[in-house]
Coordinates of C-alpha atoms and ligand atoms in Angstrom, one line a residue:
M1 CA 67.5 -89.5 86.1
C2 CA 68.4 -93.0 87.0
G3 CA 69.3 -94.9 90.1
I4 CA 72.4 -96.3 91.7
V5 CA 72.7 -98.7 94.5
G6 CA 75.6 -100.5 96.1
Y7 CA 76.1 -102.9 99.0
I8 CA 78.9 -104.6 101.0
G9 CA 78.0 -106.8 103.9
S10 CA 77.3 -110.4 104.7
Q11 CA 73.9 -111.0 102.9
E12 CA 73.3 -111.8 99.3
A13 CA 73.9 -108.6 97.5
A14 CA 71.5 -109.2 94.5
D15 CA 68.4 -109.2 96.7
I16 CA 69.3 -105.9 98.4
L17 CA 70.3 -104.3 95.1
V18 CA 67.1 -105.1 93.3
N19 CA 65.0 -104.1 96.3
G20 CA 66.9 -100.8 96.4
L21 CA 66.4 -100.3 92.6
R22 CA 62.7 -100.9 93.1
R23 CA 62.6 -98.0 95.6
L24 CA 64.3 -95.7 93.1
E25 CA 61.8 -96.6 90.3
Y26 CA 60.1 -93.3 90.6
R27 CA 63.3 -91.7 89.1
G28 CA 62.5 -93.4 85.7
Y29 CA 64.6 -95.8 83.7
D30 CA 64.7 -97.7 80.5
S31 CA 67.0 -100.6 81.5
A32 CA 68.6 -102.1 84.6
G33 CA 71.5 -104.2 85.7
V34 CA 73.6 -105.5 88.6
A35 CA 77.2 -106.7 89.1
V36 CA 78.1 -108.9 92.0
L37 CA 81.5 -110.0 93.0
N38 CA 82.1 -113.7 93.7
G39 CA 85.6 -114.5 94.6
G40 CA 87.6 -112.4 92.1
D41 CA 84.9 -112.9 89.4
I42 CA 82.4 -110.2 88.5
Q43 CA 78.9 -111.6 87.6
L44 CA 77.0 -109.2 85.4
R45 CA 73.2 -109.3 84.6
R46 CA 71.5 -106.6 82.6
S47 CA 68.2 -106.3 80.8
V48 CA 66.1 -103.7 78.9
G49 CA 62.7 -102.6 80.2
K50 CA 61.1 -103.1 83.6
L51 CA 62.9 -104.2 86.7
A52 CA 60.8 -107.4 86.5
A53 CA 62.8 -108.4 83.4
L54 CA 66.0 -108.1 85.5
E55 CA 64.4 -110.1 88.3
D56 CA 63.4 -112.9 85.8
L57 CA 67.0 -113.0 84.5
L58 CA 68.3 -113.2 88.0
R59 CA 65.9 -116.1 88.7
Q60 CA 67.2 -117.9 85.6
K61 CA 70.9 -117.0 86.2
P62 CA 71.3 -116.2 89.8
V63 CA 74.4 -114.4 91.1
H64 CA 75.9 -114.9 94.5
G65 CA 78.1 -112.7 96.6
T66 CA 78.0 -110.1 99.3
L67 CA 79.5 -107.1 97.4
G68 CA 77.7 -105.5 94.4
L69 CA 76.4 -102.6 92.5
G70 CA 73.0 -102.0 90.8
H71 CA 71.7 -99.4 88.3
T72 CA 68.6 -98.2 86.5
R73 CA 69.5 -96.3 83.4
W74 CA 67.9 -93.4 81.7
A75 CA 69.9 -93.3 78.4
T76 CA 71.7 -90.1 77.4
H77 CA 74.4 -91.6 75.1
G78 CA 73.7 -94.8 73.3
R79 CA 70.2 -96.3 72.8
P80 CA 68.5 -98.4 75.5
C81 CA 69.8 -101.9 74.9
E82 CA 71.6 -104.6 76.9
E83 CA 75.1 -103.6 75.8
N84 CA 74.5 -100.0 76.8
A85 CA 72.9 -100.9 80.1
H86 CA 75.0 -100.5 83.3
P87 CA 77.1 -101.8 85.0
H88 CA 80.0 -101.3 82.5
M89 CA 83.3 -103.1 82.6
C90 CA 86.9 -102.5 81.4
C91 CA 88.8 -104.6 78.9
N92 CA 89.8 -107.4 81.3
D93 CA 86.4 -107.4 83.2
K94 CA 88.1 -106.5 86.5
I95 CA 86.7 -103.0 86.9
V96 CA 83.0 -102.4 87.1
V97 CA 81.3 -99.0 87.0
V98 CA 77.7 -97.7 87.5
H99 CA 77.2 -94.0 86.6
N100 CA 74.5 -91.4 86.8
G101 CA 75.2 -88.3 84.8
I102 CA 77.0 -87.3 81.6
I103 CA 80.7 -87.4 80.7
E104 CA 80.9 -84.5 78.3
N105 CA 84.4 -85.2 76.9
Y106 CA 83.8 -88.9 76.4
V107 CA 84.4 -88.8 72.6
E108 CA 88.0 -87.5 73.0
L109 CA 88.7 -89.8 75.9
K110 CA 87.3 -92.8 74.0
R111 CA 89.5 -92.0 71.0
E112 CA 92.6 -91.7 73.2
L113 CA 91.8 -94.9 75.1
M114 CA 91.1 -96.8 71.8
D115 CA 94.5 -95.6 70.4
K116 CA 96.1 -97.2 73.5
G117 CA 94.4 -100.5 72.7
H118 CA 91.3 -100.4 74.9
R119 CA 88.3 -102.3 73.4
F120 CA 84.9 -100.7 73.9
K121 CA 81.7 -102.8 74.2
S122 CA 79.0 -100.0 74.3
Q123 CA 78.1 -96.7 72.9
T124 CA 77.8 -95.0 76.3
D125 CA 79.8 -92.1 77.7
T126 CA 80.0 -94.1 80.9
E127 CA 82.2 -96.9 79.6
V128 CA 85.2 -94.5 79.3
L129 CA 85.3 -94.3 83.1
A130 CA 85.8 -98.1 83.4
H131 CA 88.7 -97.9 80.9
L132 CA 90.2 -94.7 82.4
I133 CA 90.3 -96.4 85.8
E134 CA 91.8 -99.6 84.3
D135 CA 94.4 -97.4 82.6
A136 CA 95.3 -95.6 85.8
D137 CA 95.2 -98.7 88.0
E138 CA 98.6 -99.5 89.6
G139 CA 97.1 -101.5 92.5
E140 CA 95.4 -98.7 94.5
L141 CA 91.8 -98.5 93.3
M142 CA 91.0 -95.2 95.1
L143 CA 93.9 -93.5 93.4
A144 CA 93.0 -94.9 90.0
V145 CA 89.4 -93.7 90.4
R146 CA 90.6 -90.2 91.4
Q147 CA 93.0 -90.0 88.5
A148 CA 90.2 -91.2 86.1
L149 CA 87.8 -88.6 87.4
S150 CA 90.3 -85.8 87.0
R151 CA 90.2 -86.4 83.3
A152 CA 86.4 -86.5 83.0
H153 CA 84.3 -83.3 82.5
G154 CA 80.6 -83.3 83.3
S155 CA 78.4 -84.8 86.0
Y156 CA 78.7 -88.0 87.8
A157 CA 77.6 -90.1 90.7
I158 CA 79.5 -93.4 90.4
G159 CA 80.1 -96.7 92.2
V160 CA 83.2 -98.7 91.3
I161 CA 84.2 -102.3 92.1
S162 CA 87.4 -104.1 91.3
G163 CA 87.7 -107.9 91.1
D164 CA 91.2 -107.5 92.7
D165 CA 89.7 -105.6 95.7
R166 CA 87.1 -107.8 97.5
E167 CA 86.8 -105.9 100.8
R168 CA 85.6 -102.5 99.6
F169 CA 84.0 -100.4 96.8
I170 CA 84.4 -96.8 95.9
A171 CA 81.9 -94.0 95.3
A172 CA 82.2 -90.5 94.1
R173 CA 79.9 -87.6 93.1
K174 CA 79.8 -84.3 91.2
D175 CA 76.6 -82.6 90.2
S176 CA 74.6 -85.9 90.7
P177 CA 73.1 -87.1 94.0
L178 CA 74.6 -89.9 96.1
V179 CA 74.1 -90.9 99.7
L180 CA 75.8 -93.5 101.8
G181 CA 74.1 -95.8 104.3
I182 CA 75.8 -97.1 107.5
G183 CA 74.5 -100.5 108.6
K184 CA 75.5 -103.1 111.1
E185 CA 78.5 -104.8 109.5
A186 CA 77.3 -103.4 106.2
A187 CA 77.5 -100.3 104.1
Y188 CA 75.2 -99.1 101.4
L189 CA 75.2 -96.6 98.5
A190 CA 72.2 -95.1 96.8
S191 CA 71.0 -92.2 94.6
D192 CA 68.3 -91.4 97.2
V193 CA 67.4 -92.3 100.7
P194 CA 64.3 -94.5 100.1
A195 CA 66.6 -97.3 98.7
L196 CA 68.3 -97.4 102.1
L197 CA 65.4 -97.3 104.5
P198 CA 64.7 -101.0 104.7
Y199 CA 68.3 -101.5 105.9
T200 CA 69.4 -98.4 107.8
R201 CA 68.4 -95.0 108.8
Q202 CA 71.9 -93.7 109.3
V203 CA 73.0 -91.9 106.2
I204 CA 75.8 -89.6 105.0
Y205 CA 75.1 -87.2 102.2
L206 CA 78.2 -86.7 100.1
N207 CA 79.2 -83.2 99.1
D208 CA 80.1 -82.3 95.5
G209 CA 83.5 -83.6 94.7
D210 CA 83.6 -86.2 97.5
M211 CA 84.9 -89.7 97.2
A212 CA 84.1 -92.5 99.6
E213 CA 85.5 -95.9 100.4
L214 CA 82.9 -98.4 101.7
R215 CA 83.8 -101.4 103.7
R216 CA 81.6 -103.7 105.8
D217 CA 82.8 -102.1 109.0
Q218 CA 83.9 -98.7 107.9
V219 CA 83.0 -95.9 105.6
R220 CA 85.6 -93.2 104.9
V221 CA 85.0 -89.9 103.0
F222 CA 87.6 -87.8 101.1
D223 CA 87.1 -84.3 99.7
N224 CA 88.1 -83.2 96.2
H225 CA 91.7 -82.7 97.3
G226 CA 91.9 -86.3 98.5
R227 CA 91.9 -85.3 102.2
E228 CA 89.9 -87.5 104.6
V229 CA 87.0 -85.5 106.0
R230 CA 84.3 -86.1 108.6
R231 CA 80.8 -86.1 107.2
E232 CA 78.4 -86.6 110.0
A233 CA 75.9 -89.5 109.7
K234 CA 72.3 -88.2 110.0
G235 CA 69.4 -90.3 111.4
I236 CA 66.4 -90.4 109.0
K237 CA 63.2 -90.0 110.8
W238 CA 60.8 -90.0 107.9
D239 CA 59.0 -93.1 106.7
A240 CA 59.6 -94.4 103.2
A241 CA 56.7 -92.6 101.6
M242 CA 57.7 -89.3 103.0
S243 CA 61.4 -89.6 102.4
E244 CA 60.8 -90.4 98.7
K245 CA 59.5 -86.9 98.5
A246 CA 62.1 -85.5 101.0
G247 CA 59.3 -83.9 103.0
F248 CA 57.8 -82.2 99.9
K249 CA 54.2 -82.7 99.0
H250 CA 54.8 -83.8 95.4
F251 CA 57.8 -85.3 93.6
M252 CA 57.7 -82.3 91.2
L253 CA 58.2 -79.9 94.1
K254 CA 61.1 -82.0 95.4
E255 CA 62.8 -81.9 92.0
I256 CA 62.4 -78.2 91.6
R257 CA 63.6 -77.4 95.1
T258 CA 66.5 -79.8 95.3
T259 CA 68.0 -79.5 91.8
P260 CA 70.9 -77.1 92.0
D261 CA 71.3 -76.7 88.2
D262 CA 68.8 -78.3 85.9
S263 CA 71.2 -78.4 83.0
K264 CA 73.6 -80.7 84.9
H265 CA 71.2 -82.8 86.8
I266 CA 70.2 -86.0 85.0
Ligands
LIG1 N1 75.1 -91.1 80.5 C1 74.9 -92.4 80.9 C2 74.3 -93.3 79.9 O1 73.7 -92.9 79.0 C3 74.2 -92.5 82.3 C4 72.7 -92.2 82.1 C5 72.0 -92.2 83.4 O2 72.3 -91.3 84.3 O3 71.1 -93.0 83.6 O4 74.4 -94.5 80.1

């Protein structure tokens, strides 16, 4: 397991992302990172080990901007190290991806993309997604992400930012959890509700195969056929401690009861 967070709004994204990651710490991780958009530039900060190491790095080399993604990684492909930590970028550093899950056919996809001239910087399965999106990108990010995901087998919860698209970011999930938060002039993304609770109690649970487009003032959800669908926002009434366990007495019970298929749920 690992954690994903995302934010678009009017506050400094890095603070909100790190705070969200802190609230997902219980999911376990070996490294962490954030990417924040500033103008068209993507600022990336990643570190191995505790979140405190990422916070130190951010103190030394701050990032500024109001749109960003964060990730805590539990390595499945590629050892825990800075290059393998998320977020991952495409060749020209315009597309950024955070991912929870496993891309099972990444070896074939990586070979195909390398033959086309894509240059890889990590040993992860995740990085193929950034290059697949870059490859499919003809100016419509949502479409490029959909095309990329149609090539990927396995499980994913992802967040995607493009340096060419400053007003929104994209999320999608299949066999990995992901929840959206609706704020005031802000939208949030997280692997689990506790990361959202300091900011909003209005959440939308994504169904398997859903994609979402998050803007400051609007969140749109699309099903696996690309049709826009209405997913009702739910008001969370639990406090943070209760919601981390989703009403279960122990985390272990929550895992057992809420995991549809253990083999796919990372
Ligand atoms: N499979 C990806 C990796 O090894 C994501 C792991 C995770 O879900 O944290 O980087």
